[in-house]
Every structure is written in C-alpha cells, then in structure tokens.
CSV table of C-alpha atoms in Angstrom, one decimal:
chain,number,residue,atom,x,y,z
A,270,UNK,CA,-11.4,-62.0,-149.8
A,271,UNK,CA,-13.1,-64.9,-148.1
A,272,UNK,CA,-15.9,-65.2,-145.8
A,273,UNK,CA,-17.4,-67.5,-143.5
A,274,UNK,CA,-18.8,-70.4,-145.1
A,275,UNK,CA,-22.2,-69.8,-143.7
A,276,UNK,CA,-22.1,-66.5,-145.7
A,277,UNK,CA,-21.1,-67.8,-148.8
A,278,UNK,CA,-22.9,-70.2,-151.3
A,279,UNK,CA,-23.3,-70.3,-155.0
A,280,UNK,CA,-25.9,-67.8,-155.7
A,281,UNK,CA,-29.5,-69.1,-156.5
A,282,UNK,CA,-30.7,-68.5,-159.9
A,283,UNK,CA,-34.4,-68.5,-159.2
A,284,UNK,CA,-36.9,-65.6,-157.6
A,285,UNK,CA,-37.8,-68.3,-154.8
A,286,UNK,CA,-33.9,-67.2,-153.5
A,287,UNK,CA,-34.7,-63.7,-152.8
A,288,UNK,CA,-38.9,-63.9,-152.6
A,289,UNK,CA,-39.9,-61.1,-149.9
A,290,UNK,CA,-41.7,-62.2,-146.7
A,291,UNK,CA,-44.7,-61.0,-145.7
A,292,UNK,CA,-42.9,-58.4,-144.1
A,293,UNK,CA,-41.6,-57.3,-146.6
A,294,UNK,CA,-45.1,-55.3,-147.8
A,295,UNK,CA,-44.8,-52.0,-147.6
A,296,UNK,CA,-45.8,-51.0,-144.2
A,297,UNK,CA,-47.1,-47.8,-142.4
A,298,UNK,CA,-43.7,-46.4,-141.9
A,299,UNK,CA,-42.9,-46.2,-145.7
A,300,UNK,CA,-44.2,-43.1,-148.0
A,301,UNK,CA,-44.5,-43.2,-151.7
A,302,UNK,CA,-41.8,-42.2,-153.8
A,303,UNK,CA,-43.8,-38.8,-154.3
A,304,UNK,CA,-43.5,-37.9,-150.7
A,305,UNK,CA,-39.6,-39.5,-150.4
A,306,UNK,CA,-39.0,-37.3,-153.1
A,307,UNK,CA,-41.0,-34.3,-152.2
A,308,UNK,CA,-39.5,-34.1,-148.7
A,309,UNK,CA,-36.1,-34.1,-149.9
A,310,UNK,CA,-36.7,-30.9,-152.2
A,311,UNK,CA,-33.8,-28.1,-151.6
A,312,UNK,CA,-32.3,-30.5,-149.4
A,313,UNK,CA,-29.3,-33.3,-150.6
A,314,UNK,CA,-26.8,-32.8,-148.5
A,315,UNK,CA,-25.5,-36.0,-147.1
A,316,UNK,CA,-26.9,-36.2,-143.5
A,317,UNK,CA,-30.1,-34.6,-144.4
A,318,UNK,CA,-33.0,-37.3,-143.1
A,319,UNK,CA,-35.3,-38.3,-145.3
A,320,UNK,CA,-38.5,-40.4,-144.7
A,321,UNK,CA,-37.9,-44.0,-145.9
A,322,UNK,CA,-39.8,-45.4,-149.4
A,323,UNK,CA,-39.9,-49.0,-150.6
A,324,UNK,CA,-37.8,-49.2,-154.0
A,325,UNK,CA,-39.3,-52.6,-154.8
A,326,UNK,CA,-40.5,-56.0,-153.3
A,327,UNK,CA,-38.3,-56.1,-150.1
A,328,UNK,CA,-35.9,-53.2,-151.1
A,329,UNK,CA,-35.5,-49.7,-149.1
A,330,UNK,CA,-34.7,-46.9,-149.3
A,331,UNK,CA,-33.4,-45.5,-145.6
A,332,UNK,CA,-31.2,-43.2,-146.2
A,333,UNK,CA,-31.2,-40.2,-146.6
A,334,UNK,CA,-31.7,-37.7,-149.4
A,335,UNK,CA,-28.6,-37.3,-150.7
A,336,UNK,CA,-27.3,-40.3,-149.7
A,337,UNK,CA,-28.8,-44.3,-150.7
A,338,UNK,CA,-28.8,-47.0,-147.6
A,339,UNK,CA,-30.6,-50.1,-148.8
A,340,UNK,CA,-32.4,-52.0,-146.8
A,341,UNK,CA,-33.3,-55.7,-147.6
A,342,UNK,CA,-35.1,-57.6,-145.7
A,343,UNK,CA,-36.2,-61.6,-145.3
A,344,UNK,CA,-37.9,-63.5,-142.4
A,345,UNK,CA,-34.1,-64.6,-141.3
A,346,UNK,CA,-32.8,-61.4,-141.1
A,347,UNK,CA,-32.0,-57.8,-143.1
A,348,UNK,CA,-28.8,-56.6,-144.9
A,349,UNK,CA,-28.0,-53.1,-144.6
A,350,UNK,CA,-25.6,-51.4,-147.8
A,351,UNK,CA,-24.2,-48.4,-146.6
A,352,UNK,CA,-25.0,-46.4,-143.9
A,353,UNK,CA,-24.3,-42.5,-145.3
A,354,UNK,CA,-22.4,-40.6,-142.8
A,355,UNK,CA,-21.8,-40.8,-138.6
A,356,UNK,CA,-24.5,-38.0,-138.4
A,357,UNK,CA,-26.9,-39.8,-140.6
A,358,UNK,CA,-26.6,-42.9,-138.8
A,359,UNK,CA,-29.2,-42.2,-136.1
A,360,UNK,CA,-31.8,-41.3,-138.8
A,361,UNK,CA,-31.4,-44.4,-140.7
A,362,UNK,CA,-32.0,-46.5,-137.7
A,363,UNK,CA,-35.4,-44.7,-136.9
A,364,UNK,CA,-36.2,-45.4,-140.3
A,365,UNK,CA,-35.9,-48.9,-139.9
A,366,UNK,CA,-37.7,-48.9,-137.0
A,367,UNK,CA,-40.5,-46.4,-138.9
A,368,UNK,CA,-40.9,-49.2,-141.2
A,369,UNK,CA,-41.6,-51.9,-138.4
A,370,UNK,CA,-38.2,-53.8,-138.9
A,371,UNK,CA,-35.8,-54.5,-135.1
A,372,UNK,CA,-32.6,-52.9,-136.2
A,373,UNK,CA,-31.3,-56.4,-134.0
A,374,UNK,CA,-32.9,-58.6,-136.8
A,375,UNK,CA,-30.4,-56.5,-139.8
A,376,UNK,CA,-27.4,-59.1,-139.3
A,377,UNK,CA,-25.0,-58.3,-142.1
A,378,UNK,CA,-23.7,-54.9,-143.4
A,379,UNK,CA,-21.9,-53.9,-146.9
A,380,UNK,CA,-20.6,-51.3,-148.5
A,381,UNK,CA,-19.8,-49.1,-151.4
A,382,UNK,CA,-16.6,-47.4,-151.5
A,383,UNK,CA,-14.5,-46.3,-147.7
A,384,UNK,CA,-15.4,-42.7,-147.9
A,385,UNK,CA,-17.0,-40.7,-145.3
A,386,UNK,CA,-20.6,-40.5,-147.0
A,387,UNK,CA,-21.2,-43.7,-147.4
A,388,UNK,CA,-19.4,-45.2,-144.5
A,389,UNK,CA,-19.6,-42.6,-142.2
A,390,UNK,CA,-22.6,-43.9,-140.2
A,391,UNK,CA,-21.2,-48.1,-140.4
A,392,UNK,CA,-19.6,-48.3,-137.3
A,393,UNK,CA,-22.8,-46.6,-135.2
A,394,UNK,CA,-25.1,-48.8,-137.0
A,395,UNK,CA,-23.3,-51.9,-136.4
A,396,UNK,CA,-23.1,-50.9,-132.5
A,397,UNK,CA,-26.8,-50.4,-132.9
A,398,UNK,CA,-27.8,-53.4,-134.9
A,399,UNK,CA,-25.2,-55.8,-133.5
A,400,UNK,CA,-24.3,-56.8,-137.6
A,401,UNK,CA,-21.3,-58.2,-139.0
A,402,UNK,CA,-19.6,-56.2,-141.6
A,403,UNK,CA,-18.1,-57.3,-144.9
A,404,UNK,CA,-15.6,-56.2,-147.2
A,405,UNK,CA,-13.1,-56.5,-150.0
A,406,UNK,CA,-9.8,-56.9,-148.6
A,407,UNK,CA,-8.9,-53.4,-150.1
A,408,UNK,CA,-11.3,-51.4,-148.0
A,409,UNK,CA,-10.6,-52.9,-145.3
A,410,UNK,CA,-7.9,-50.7,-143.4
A,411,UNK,CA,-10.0,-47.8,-144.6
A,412,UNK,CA,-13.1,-48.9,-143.4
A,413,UNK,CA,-11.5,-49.6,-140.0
A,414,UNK,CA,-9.4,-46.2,-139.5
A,415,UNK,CA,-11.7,-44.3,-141.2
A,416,UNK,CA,-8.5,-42.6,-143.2
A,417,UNK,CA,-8.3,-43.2,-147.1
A,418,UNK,CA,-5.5,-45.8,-148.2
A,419,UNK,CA,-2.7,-44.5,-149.7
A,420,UNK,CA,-3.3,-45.8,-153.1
A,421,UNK,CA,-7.1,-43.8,-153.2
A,422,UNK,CA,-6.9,-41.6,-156.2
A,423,UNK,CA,-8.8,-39.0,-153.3
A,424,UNK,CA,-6.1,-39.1,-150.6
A,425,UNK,CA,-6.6,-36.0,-148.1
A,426,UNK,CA,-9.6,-34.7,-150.2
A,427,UNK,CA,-12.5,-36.6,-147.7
A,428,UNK,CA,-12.5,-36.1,-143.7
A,429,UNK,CA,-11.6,-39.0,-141.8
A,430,UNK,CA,-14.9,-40.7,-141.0
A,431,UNK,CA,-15.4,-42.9,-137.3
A,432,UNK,CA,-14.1,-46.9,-137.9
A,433,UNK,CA,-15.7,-49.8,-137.8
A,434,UNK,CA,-15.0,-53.3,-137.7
A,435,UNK,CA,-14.7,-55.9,-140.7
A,436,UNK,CA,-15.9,-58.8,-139.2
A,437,UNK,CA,-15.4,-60.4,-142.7
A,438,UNK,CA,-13.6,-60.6,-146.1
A,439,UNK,CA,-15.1,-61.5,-149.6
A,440,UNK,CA,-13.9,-61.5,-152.7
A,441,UNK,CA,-15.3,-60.7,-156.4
A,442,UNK,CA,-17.7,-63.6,-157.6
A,443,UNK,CA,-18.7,-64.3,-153.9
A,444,UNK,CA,-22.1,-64.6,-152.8
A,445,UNK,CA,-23.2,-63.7,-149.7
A,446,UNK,CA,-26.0,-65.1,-148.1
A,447,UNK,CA,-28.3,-64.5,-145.2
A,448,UNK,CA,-31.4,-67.0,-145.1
A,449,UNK,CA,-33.3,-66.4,-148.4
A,450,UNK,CA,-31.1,-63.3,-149.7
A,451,UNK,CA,-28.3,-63.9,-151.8
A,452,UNK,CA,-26.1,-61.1,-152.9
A,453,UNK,CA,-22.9,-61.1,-155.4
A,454,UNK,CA,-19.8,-59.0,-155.0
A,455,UNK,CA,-18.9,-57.1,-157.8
A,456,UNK,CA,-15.0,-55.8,-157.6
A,457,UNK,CA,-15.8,-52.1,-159.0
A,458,UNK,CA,-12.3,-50.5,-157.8
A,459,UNK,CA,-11.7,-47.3,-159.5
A,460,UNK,CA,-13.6,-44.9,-157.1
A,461,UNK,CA,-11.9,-46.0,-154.7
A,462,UNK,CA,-9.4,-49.2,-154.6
A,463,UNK,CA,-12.4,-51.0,-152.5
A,464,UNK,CA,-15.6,-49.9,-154.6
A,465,UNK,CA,-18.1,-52.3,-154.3
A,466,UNK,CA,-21.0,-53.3,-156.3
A,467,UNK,CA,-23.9,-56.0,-155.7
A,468,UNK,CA,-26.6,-57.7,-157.2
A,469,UNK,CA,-29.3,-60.2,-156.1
A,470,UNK,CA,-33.0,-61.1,-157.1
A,471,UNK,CA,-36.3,-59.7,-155.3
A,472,UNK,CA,-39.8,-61.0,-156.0
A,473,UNK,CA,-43.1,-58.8,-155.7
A,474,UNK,CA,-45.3,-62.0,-155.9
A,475,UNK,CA,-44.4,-63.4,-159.8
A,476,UNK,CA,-42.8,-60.2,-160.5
A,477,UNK,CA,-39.2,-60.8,-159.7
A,478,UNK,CA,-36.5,-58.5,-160.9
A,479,UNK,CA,-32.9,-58.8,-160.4
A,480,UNK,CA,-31.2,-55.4,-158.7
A,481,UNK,CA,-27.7,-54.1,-158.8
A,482,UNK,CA,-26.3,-51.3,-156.4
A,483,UNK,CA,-24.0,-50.2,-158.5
A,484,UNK,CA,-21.2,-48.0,-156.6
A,485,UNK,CA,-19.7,-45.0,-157.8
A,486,UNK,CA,-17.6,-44.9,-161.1
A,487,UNK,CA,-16.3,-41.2,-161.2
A,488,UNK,CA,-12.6,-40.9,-161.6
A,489,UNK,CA,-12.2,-38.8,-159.1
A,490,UNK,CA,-9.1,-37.1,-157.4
A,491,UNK,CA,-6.4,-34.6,-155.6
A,492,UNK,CA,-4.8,-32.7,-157.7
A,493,UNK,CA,-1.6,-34.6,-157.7
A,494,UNK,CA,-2.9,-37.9,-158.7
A,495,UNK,CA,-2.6,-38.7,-162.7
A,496,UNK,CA,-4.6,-42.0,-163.3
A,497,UNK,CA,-2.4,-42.4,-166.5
A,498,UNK,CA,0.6,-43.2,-164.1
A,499,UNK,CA,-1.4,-46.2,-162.6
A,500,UNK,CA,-1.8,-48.3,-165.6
A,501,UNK,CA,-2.7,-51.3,-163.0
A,502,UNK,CA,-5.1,-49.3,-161.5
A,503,UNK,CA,-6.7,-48.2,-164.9
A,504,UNK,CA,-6.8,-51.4,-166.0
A,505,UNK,CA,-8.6,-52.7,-162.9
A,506,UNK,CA,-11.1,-49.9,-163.2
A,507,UNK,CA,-11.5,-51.0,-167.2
A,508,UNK,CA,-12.5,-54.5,-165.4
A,509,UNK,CA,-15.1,-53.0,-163.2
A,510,UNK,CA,-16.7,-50.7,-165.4
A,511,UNK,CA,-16.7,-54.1,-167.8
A,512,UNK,CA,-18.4,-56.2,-165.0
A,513,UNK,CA,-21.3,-53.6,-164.4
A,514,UNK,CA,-22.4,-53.2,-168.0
A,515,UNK,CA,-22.6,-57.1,-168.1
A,516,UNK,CA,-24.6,-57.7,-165.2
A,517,UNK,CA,-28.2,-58.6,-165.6
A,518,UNK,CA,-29.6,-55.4,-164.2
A,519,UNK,CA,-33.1,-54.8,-163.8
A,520,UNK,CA,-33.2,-52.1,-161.6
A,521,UNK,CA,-30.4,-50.3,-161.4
A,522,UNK,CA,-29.4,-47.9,-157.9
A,523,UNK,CA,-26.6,-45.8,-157.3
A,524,UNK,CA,-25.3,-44.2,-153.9
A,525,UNK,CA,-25.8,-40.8,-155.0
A,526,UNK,CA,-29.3,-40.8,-156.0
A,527,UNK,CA,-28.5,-38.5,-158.7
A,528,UNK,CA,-26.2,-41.0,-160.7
A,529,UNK,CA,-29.0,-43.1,-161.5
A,530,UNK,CA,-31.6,-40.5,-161.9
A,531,UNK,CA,-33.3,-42.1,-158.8
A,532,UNK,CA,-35.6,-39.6,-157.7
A,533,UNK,CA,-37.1,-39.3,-161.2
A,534,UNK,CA,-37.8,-43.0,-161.7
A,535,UNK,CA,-39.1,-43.0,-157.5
A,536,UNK,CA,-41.9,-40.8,-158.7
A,537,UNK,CA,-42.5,-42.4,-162.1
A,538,UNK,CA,-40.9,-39.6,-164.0
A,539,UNK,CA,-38.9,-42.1,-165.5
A,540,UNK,CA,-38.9,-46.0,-165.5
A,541,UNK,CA,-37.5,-47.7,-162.5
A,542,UNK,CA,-37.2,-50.8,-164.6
A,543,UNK,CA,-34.7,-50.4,-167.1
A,544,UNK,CA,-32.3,-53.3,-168.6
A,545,UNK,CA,-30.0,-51.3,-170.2
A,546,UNK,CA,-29.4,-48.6,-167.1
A,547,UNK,CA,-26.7,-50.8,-166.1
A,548,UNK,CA,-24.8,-50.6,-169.6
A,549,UNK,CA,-25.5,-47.1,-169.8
A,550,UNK,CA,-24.0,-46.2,-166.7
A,551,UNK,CA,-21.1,-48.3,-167.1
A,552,UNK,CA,-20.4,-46.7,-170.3
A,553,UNK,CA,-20.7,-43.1,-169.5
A,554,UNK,CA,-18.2,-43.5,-166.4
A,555,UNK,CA,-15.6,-45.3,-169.0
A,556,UNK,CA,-16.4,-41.8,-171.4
A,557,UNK,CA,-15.5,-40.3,-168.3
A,558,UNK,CA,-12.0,-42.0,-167.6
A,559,UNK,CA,-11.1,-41.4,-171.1
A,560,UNK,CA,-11.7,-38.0,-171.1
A,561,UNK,CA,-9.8,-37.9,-167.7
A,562,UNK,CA,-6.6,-40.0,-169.5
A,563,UNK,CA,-6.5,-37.9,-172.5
A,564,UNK,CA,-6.6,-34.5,-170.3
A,565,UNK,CA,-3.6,-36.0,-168.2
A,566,UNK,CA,-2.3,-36.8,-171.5
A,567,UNK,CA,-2.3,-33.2,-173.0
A,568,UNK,CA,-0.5,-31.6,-169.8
C-alpha cells in the first residue's frame, strides 16, 4: 500500500529518530509493572480495563489486560497500535488521559490483524482522538465493515466488530513517520491476510532499544479451512514468520500478552530485553504451521 508522503520516509537508523520527550517520563498516571500486573490477576478477558504501565522509554501499555494497545508518544504527536475491542475503547482513552497525554495530540493509528479484539475499539478511538488510520491494503475492507474477508483462515469464527475508516494505505518496507517516531511495516499475513507487525527505536536517555510489535502468528481457523490447500497463502505466511525472526528485536511485544510472556518480563520475572525473543517466537509459530500442515496432511 502507499501512504501520504508526509507519513513515509526512509526510516532513521539512529536513537536521536525515536528519543522520548520529556513527556515521555513516566508520569503520575502510570503504575509499575507489579501493580499493571497485579490488577489484572483472575482477570484477561479482552475488555477488562487495566491501569496503564510504561513498557519502556516512551512506550505504553493502555490497554487492557488481556489485550496490548501501545501507546507512543513524541512532542509532535502519539501513535496508538490497536485499540482492543469497542467496549475497551473508552478505557484506553482514560488511560491516556491518566497518563497526562490529550487523546487530540495521538494523530496516527495502526494495527495488528482485522479481528474484533484488536480492532474492536479503532473506530471509537479515532472519533475520539481525531487520528488517521493506516493499513495494509488487505485489511482494509475488514477493518472498515468490521466483517472478516473471505480469504481469513477464521471466516464466521469472530463477531463482526464496529468499522472504521482507513484514512491510509502502506505497504511492507514502509516507514511511517510522525515527527520524531519512525515505525516499519512488517507484512505478517498468516493470522489473518492483513497481520501486521512494526518496529521502531526508543531512547531512555543513552539507552536506546529497538522494539517490535510483533502480531499474532497462530494458524488459526473454522473448521473447514485446510491451510495445505492455500499453498500461496502458506508461502506468504513462511515470508512473515521469516521477516520477524530477522528483525533486530530488542524488546519484543505481542497483542496477547501471553504470547510474549509479557506480564512476566513487566514484573521482572523474566527479561524484558531479550535479542533472541523475536527468533524464538517466529520459530515456534512456524513449528506450529507445520504441525497444522502435517495434521491436514494425515486426514
């Protein structure tokens, strides 16, 4: 897909890029990952709020607990990915607002993958924020009826979710830019045709770290679906899965907190900072497709 070209530029290889702000310090509003963590216990369910925790430098977590919505934040303006589900979507705002940040300064939304739990909320939030949203061209009729496309490997298995509009188009390789922040699209399809991933660089003084939102890689279906009789789609999902254990990935986050064993490494029970998480987590979702192909191959 394409974008404006005042979204798009050649992604900056330096920390300076993607330094936080001043406001980007954690602020009142945020708890520590103990707390994030401790409030969400017994609870994941997709709309259940949950108090919002910096992940690092100008990162966020504002979702809710079963459910990732990053917030990132620069003097020019915020990017929100993913905004959980419509029900969630009120919750998220206060937690921007909790944290001191005017949900008319986030300017730019992304996404994931088109299904309800992490689109969902998109549509409220951009009425609420005024953002444009941008896409892969293959989420976008999704994203906008809020019905799966007919090519999702999950067709009638998720509830239709309320639409939003796709202000813009942008294609794997792309950089989207808002002041300081620079983020790359990663085509991910295999989730979903339009799974998403990103990465960018944030700075906590000299500490920079590069970050990658990493979208769901489950191979997932109804039960009339065989991936094996999709070979293009397979090998598209090959491509993704390839793309995400080559990243540079210091910090790795998933939508499902759980996938990434986010909680754990929010409380320290297990390093946030981990090059390899990226690799790993490719790898196990391509053990996962194989084991899916070879069960649709002893049928």
């Amino acid at each position: 897909m394409s974008v404006k070209a005042a979204l798009l530029a050649a992604l900056l290889g330096g920390c300076a890029a993607s330094a936080p702000t001043p406001q980007a310090i954690a602020p009142a509003g945020s708890v520590s990952g103990k707390d994030h963590v401790a409030q969400c216990k017994g609870r994941d369910g997709w709309s259940d709020g949950a108090p919002p925790v910096q992940v690092f430098a100008n990162v966020w977590q504002v979702g809710t607990c079963g459910i990732v919505a990053l917030l990132v934040t620069s003097d020019a303006g915020h990017v929100l990915i993913d905004a959980a589900t419509d029900d969630a979507a009120p919750g998220i705002a206060r937690n921007i607002e909790r944290l001191g940040f005017k949900l008319s300064d986030v300017k730019t939304i992304l996404n994931g993958h088109e299904h309800l739990d992490h689109a969902g909320g998109i549509g409220a939030l951009q009425r609420m924020t005024g953002a444009r949203l941008l896409a892969r061209a293959p989420a976008r009729a999704a994203l906008e009826s809020g019905e799966a496309a007919a090519d999702d490997p999950q067709l009638g298995l998720n509830p239709k979710f309320p639409g939003a509009r796709v202000d813009g188009i942008v294609a794997d390789g792309e950089v989207v830019r808002l002041g300081p922040l620079a983020l790359t699209v990663h085509a991910t399809p295999g989730h979903t045709p339009g799974s998403t991933s990103w990465s960018w660089r944030s700075c906590d003084g000299a500490e920079c770290r590069s970050i990658v939102y990493a979208d769901s890689i489950s191979a997932l279906s109804n039960d009339s679906y065989r991936f094996s009789d999709h070979p293009a789609y397979v090998a598209a999902f090959r491509a993704g899965l390839d793309r995400l254990a080559a990243l540079d990935c210091d910090i790795l986050i998933t939508p499902h907190p759980g996938a990434s064993d986010f909680h754990a490494r929010l409380v320290g029970a297990a390093p946030l900072v981990d090059a390899n998480a990226c690799a790993r987590y490719a790898a196990a979702g391509r053990a996962r497709l194989d084991a899916r192909l070879a069960k649709e191959k002893a049928r």
